[in-house]
Amino acid sequence: MKTMLKVGCGVLLSLGALYLAFPTFREVLLAIAPFLLFLICPLSMFLMMKGMSSQDQKTTVQTTSTRPGDTPKRVGDEPIESN
């Protein structure tokens, strides 16, 4: 919900800036504004999923064996050996 509100505010601010900057395109902007506001939900969902996948790449799972029943170990779970 928080991401959707941020994206919605960004779309509204962008539409407002374009409305003020380009007076000749005001009719077009007013015509497409409802469509762009309708796209807030899918756009925010896409951004959320992209953000989640980038976090998953940071914590990749690495298996040490391919035998069934073995539990995978996360990278960085091994103890650090000091010399």
Tab-separated table of N, CA and C in Angstrom:
chain	number	residue	atom	x	y	z
A	1	MET	N	0.828	-1.193	0.000
A	1	MET	CA	0.000	0.000	0.000
A	1	MET	C	0.867	1.249	0.000
A	2	LYS	N	1.968	1.190	0.738
A	2	LYS	CA	2.866	2.341	0.816
A	2	LYS	C	3.500	2.627	-0.539
A	3	THR	N	3.899	1.574	-1.254
A	3	THR	CA	4.492	1.747	-2.575
A	3	THR	C	3.479	2.323	-3.551
A	4	MET	N	2.227	1.862	-3.460
A	4	MET	CA	1.201	2.359	-4.356
A	4	MET	C	0.949	3.849	-4.122
A	5	LEU	N	0.977	4.279	-2.872
A	5	LEU	CA	0.795	5.703	-2.573
A	5	LEU	C	1.957	6.536	-3.109
A	6	LYS	N	3.163	6.020	-2.981
A	6	LYS	CA	4.331	6.742	-3.505
A	6	LYS	C	4.256	6.864	-5.027
A	7	VAL	N	3.904	5.770	-5.685
A	7	VAL	CA	3.796	5.794	-7.147
A	7	VAL	C	2.668	6.726	-7.574
A	8	GLY	N	1.551	6.693	-6.847
A	8	GLY	CA	0.433	7.576	-7.151
A	8	GLY	C	0.795	9.040	-7.009
A	9	CYS	N	1.509	9.375	-5.944
A	9	CYS	CA	1.962	10.763	-5.766
A	9	CYS	C	2.928	11.165	-6.872
A	10	GLY	N	3.802	10.243	-7.269
A	10	GLY	CA	4.730	10.534	-8.357
A	10	GLY	C	4.017	10.781	-9.676
A	11	VAL	N	2.991	9.972	-9.955
A	11	VAL	CA	2.225	10.155	-11.188
A	11	VAL	C	1.475	11.480	-11.155
A	12	LEU	N	0.864	11.790	-10.018
A	12	LEU	CA	0.129	13.052	-9.908
A	12	LEU	C	1.051	14.265	-10.043
A	13	LEU	N	2.210	14.197	-9.409
A	13	LEU	CA	3.172	15.301	-9.529
A	13	LEU	C	3.681	15.444	-10.962
A	14	SER	N	3.925	14.316	-11.605
A	14	SER	CA	4.386	14.365	-12.995
A	14	SER	C	3.312	14.947	-13.908
A	15	LEU	N	2.067	14.515	-13.706
A	15	LEU	CA	0.974	15.056	-14.518
A	15	LEU	C	0.795	16.553	-14.268
A	16	GLY	N	0.913	16.976	-13.006
A	16	GLY	CA	0.789	18.396	-12.680
A	16	GLY	C	1.891	19.224	-13.304
A	17	ALA	N	3.119	18.707	-13.263
A	17	ALA	CA	4.243	19.428	-13.860
A	17	ALA	C	4.084	19.520	-15.376
A	18	LEU	N	3.669	18.432	-16.002
A	18	LEU	CA	3.449	18.458	-17.448
A	18	LEU	C	2.287	19.381	-17.816
A	19	TYR	N	1.262	19.389	-16.969
A	19	TYR	CA	0.104	20.258	-17.213
A	19	TYR	C	0.519	21.728	-17.191
A	20	LEU	N	1.373	22.083	-16.249
A	20	LEU	CA	1.827	23.475	-16.152
A	20	LEU	C	2.878	23.825	-17.206
A	21	ALA	N	3.722	22.871	-17.561
A	21	ALA	CA	4.822	23.150	-18.482
A	21	ALA	C	4.373	23.210	-19.950
A	22	PHE	N	3.364	22.441	-20.309
A	22	PHE	CA	2.929	22.360	-21.697
A	22	PHE	C	1.443	22.701	-21.824
A	23	PRO	N	1.122	23.978	-21.896
A	23	PRO	CA	-0.296	24.357	-21.961
A	23	PRO	C	-1.004	23.856	-23.220
A	24	THR	N	-0.274	23.616	-24.292
A	24	THR	CA	-0.926	23.152	-25.515
A	24	THR	C	-1.379	21.693	-25.411
A	25	PHE	N	-0.795	20.919	-24.506
A	25	PHE	CA	-1.135	19.505	-24.364
A	25	PHE	C	-2.040	19.241	-23.163
A	26	ARG	N	-2.667	20.273	-22.609
A	26	ARG	CA	-3.500	20.092	-21.430
A	26	ARG	C	-4.680	19.169	-21.687
A	27	GLU	N	-5.296	19.273	-22.865
A	27	GLU	CA	-6.435	18.407	-23.167
A	27	GLU	C	-6.023	16.940	-23.240
A	28	VAL	N	-4.857	16.689	-23.825
A	28	VAL	CA	-4.356	15.315	-23.923
A	28	VAL	C	-4.029	14.778	-22.535
A	29	LEU	N	-3.387	15.602	-21.713
A	29	LEU	CA	-3.038	15.168	-20.361
A	29	LEU	C	-4.284	14.866	-19.538
A	30	LEU	N	-5.299	15.704	-19.675
A	30	LEU	CA	-6.538	15.442	-18.942
A	30	LEU	C	-7.246	14.195	-19.458
A	31	ALA	N	-7.043	13.871	-20.718
A	31	ALA	CA	-7.662	12.676	-21.283
A	31	ALA	C	-6.969	11.394	-20.820
A	32	ILE	N	-5.646	11.420	-20.703
A	32	ILE	CA	-4.921	10.200	-20.321
A	32	ILE	C	-4.698	10.084	-18.814
A	33	ALA	N	-4.986	11.127	-18.047
A	33	ALA	CA	-4.762	11.085	-16.602
A	33	ALA	C	-5.510	9.937	-15.918
A	34	PRO	N	-6.794	9.714	-16.194
A	34	PRO	CA	-7.474	8.573	-15.537
A	34	PRO	C	-6.851	7.227	-15.882
A	35	PHE	N	-6.401	7.064	-17.116
A	35	PHE	CA	-5.753	5.818	-17.517
A	35	PHE	C	-4.441	5.617	-16.756
A	36	LEU	N	-3.648	6.685	-16.621
A	36	LEU	CA	-2.389	6.585	-15.891
A	36	LEU	C	-2.626	6.306	-14.412
A	37	LEU	N	-3.647	6.910	-13.838
A	37	LEU	CA	-3.965	6.640	-12.437
A	37	LEU	C	-4.468	5.214	-12.254
A	38	PHE	N	-5.122	4.662	-13.272
A	38	PHE	CA	-5.564	3.270	-13.225
A	38	PHE	C	-4.369	2.315	-13.229
A	39	LEU	N	-3.276	2.719	-13.862
A	39	LEU	CA	-2.077	1.877	-13.951
A	39	LEU	C	-1.212	1.907	-12.693
A	40	ILE	N	-1.613	2.675	-11.685
A	40	ILE	CA	-0.816	2.753	-10.460
A	40	ILE	C	-0.663	1.380	-9.816
A	41	CYS	N	-1.739	0.627	-9.728
A	41	CYS	CA	-1.692	-0.676	-9.061
A	41	CYS	C	-0.747	-1.651	-9.769
A	42	PRO	N	-0.877	-1.887	-11.080
A	42	PRO	CA	0.069	-2.816	-11.716
A	42	PRO	C	1.507	-2.306	-11.700
A	43	LEU	N	1.678	-0.998	-11.846
A	43	LEU	CA	3.033	-0.447	-11.835
A	43	LEU	C	3.689	-0.610	-10.465
A	44	SER	N	2.947	-0.341	-9.405
A	44	SER	CA	3.513	-0.506	-8.066
A	44	SER	C	3.777	-1.977	-7.767
A	45	MET	N	2.932	-2.878	-8.261
A	45	MET	CA	3.160	-4.311	-8.065
A	45	MET	C	4.434	-4.751	-8.785
A	46	PHE	N	4.632	-4.248	-9.993
A	46	PHE	CA	5.849	-4.569	-10.739
A	46	PHE	C	7.086	-4.075	-10.001
A	47	LEU	N	7.040	-2.847	-9.495
A	47	LEU	CA	8.188	-2.296	-8.774
A	47	LEU	C	8.442	-3.061	-7.479
A	48	MET	N	7.377	-3.485	-6.800
A	48	MET	CA	7.542	-4.240	-5.570
A	48	MET	C	8.183	-5.599	-5.858
A	49	MET	N	7.717	-6.276	-6.905
A	49	MET	CA	8.285	-7.584	-7.240
A	49	MET	C	9.739	-7.456	-7.681
A	50	LYS	N	10.056	-6.391	-8.396
A	50	LYS	CA	11.438	-6.161	-8.802
A	50	LYS	C	12.324	-5.913	-7.583
A	51	GLY	N	11.821	-5.159	-6.626
A	51	GLY	CA	12.572	-4.914	-5.400
A	51	GLY	C	12.777	-6.174	-4.588
A	52	MET	N	11.758	-7.035	-4.563
A	52	MET	CA	11.895	-8.288	-3.828
A	52	MET	C	12.882	-9.224	-4.502
A	53	SER	N	12.918	-9.241	-5.823
A	53	SER	CA	13.846	-10.132	-6.515
A	53	SER	C	15.281	-9.660	-6.351
A	54	SER	N	15.496	-8.360	-6.232
A	54	SER	CA	16.860	-7.878	-6.023
A	54	SER	C	17.348	-8.247	-4.628
A	55	GLN	N	16.445	-8.315	-3.653
A	55	GLN	CA	16.836	-8.755	-2.313
A	55	GLN	C	17.106	-10.243	-2.290
A	56	ASP	N	16.370	-11.029	-3.103
A	56	ASP	CA	16.596	-12.469	-3.167
A	56	ASP	C	17.951	-12.782	-3.773
A	57	GLN	N	18.418	-11.971	-4.689
A	57	GLN	CA	19.715	-12.208	-5.309
A	57	GLN	C	20.848	-11.989	-4.305
A	58	LYS	N	20.629	-11.161	-3.306
A	58	LYS	CA	21.657	-10.913	-2.295
A	58	LYS	C	21.824	-12.112	-1.379
A	59	THR	N	20.733	-12.837	-1.111
A	59	THR	CA	20.792	-13.999	-0.232
A	59	THR	C	20.523	-15.249	-1.043
A	60	THR	N	21.458	-15.616	-1.904
A	60	THR	CA	21.288	-16.807	-2.736
A	60	THR	C	21.534	-18.057	-1.919
A	61	VAL	N	20.914	-19.121	-2.342
A	61	VAL	CA	21.066	-20.406	-1.672
A	61	VAL	C	22.040	-21.241	-2.482
A	62	GLN	N	23.015	-21.807	-1.779
A	62	GLN	CA	24.042	-22.607	-2.441
A	62	GLN	C	24.039	-23.984	-1.797
A	63	THR	N	23.873	-25.032	-2.613
A	63	THR	CA	23.860	-26.388	-2.066
A	63	THR	C	25.260	-26.973	-2.146
A	64	THR	N	25.577	-27.785	-1.135
A	64	THR	CA	26.893	-28.424	-1.114
A	64	THR	C	26.809	-29.850	-1.640
A	65	SER	N	25.607	-30.406	-1.700
A	65	SER	CA	25.429	-31.772	-2.176
A	65	SER	C	24.119	-31.836	-2.956
A	66	THR	N	24.042	-32.802	-3.861
A	66	THR	CA	22.823	-32.934	-4.651
A	66	THR	C	21.998	-34.136	-4.204
A	67	ARG	N	22.336	-34.729	-3.058
A	67	ARG	CA	21.579	-35.874	-2.567
A	67	ARG	C	20.226	-35.420	-2.033
A	68	PRO	N	19.172	-36.211	-2.256
A	68	PRO	CA	17.860	-35.847	-1.718
A	68	PRO	C	17.889	-35.844	-0.192
A	69	GLY	N	17.218	-34.936	0.399
A	69	GLY	CA	17.151	-34.862	1.858
A	69	GLY	C	18.167	-33.918	2.460
A	70	ASP	N	19.179	-33.520	1.697
A	70	ASP	CA	20.145	-32.572	2.210
A	70	ASP	C	19.514	-31.188	2.276
A	71	THR	N	19.842	-30.444	3.287
A	71	THR	CA	19.310	-29.087	3.409
A	71	THR	C	20.306	-28.112	2.782
A	72	PRO	N	19.794	-27.165	2.017
A	72	PRO	CA	20.704	-26.188	1.405
A	72	PRO	C	21.261	-25.227	2.438
A	73	LYS	N	22.469	-24.755	2.196
A	73	LYS	CA	23.103	-23.778	3.073
A	73	LYS	C	23.130	-22.432	2.376
A	74	ARG	N	22.920	-21.394	3.141
A	74	ARG	CA	22.994	-20.051	2.587
A	74	ARG	C	24.453	-19.615	2.509
A	75	VAL	N	24.735	-18.800	1.512
A	75	VAL	CA	26.084	-18.274	1.362
A	75	VAL	C	26.361	-17.381	2.558
A	76	GLY	N	27.467	-17.581	3.206
A	76	GLY	CA	27.830	-16.765	4.350
A	76	GLY	C	27.521	-17.448	5.670
A	77	ASP	N	26.928	-18.671	5.660
A	77	ASP	CA	26.626	-19.388	6.891
A	77	ASP	C	27.852	-20.124	7.431
A	78	GLU	N	28.866	-20.311	6.592
A	78	GLU	CA	30.045	-21.031	7.026
A	78	GLU	C	30.836	-20.155	7.997
A	79	PRO	N	31.426	-20.763	9.018
A	79	PRO	CA	32.234	-19.969	9.957
A	79	PRO	C	33.492	-19.456	9.281
A	80	ILE	N	33.942	-18.304	9.676
A	80	ILE	CA	35.142	-17.693	9.119
A	80	ILE	C	36.346	-18.260	9.848
A	81	GLU	N	37.291	-18.792	9.063
A	81	GLU	CA	38.487	-19.371	9.652
A	81	GLU	C	39.576	-18.295	9.715
A	82	SER	N	40.205	-18.216	10.873
A	82	SER	CA	41.307	-17.247	11.011
A	82	SER	C	42.629	-18.012	11.002
A	83	ASN	N	43.637	-17.408	10.422
A	83	ASN	CA	44.956	-18.061	10.300
A	83	ASN	C	45.812	-17.743	11.476
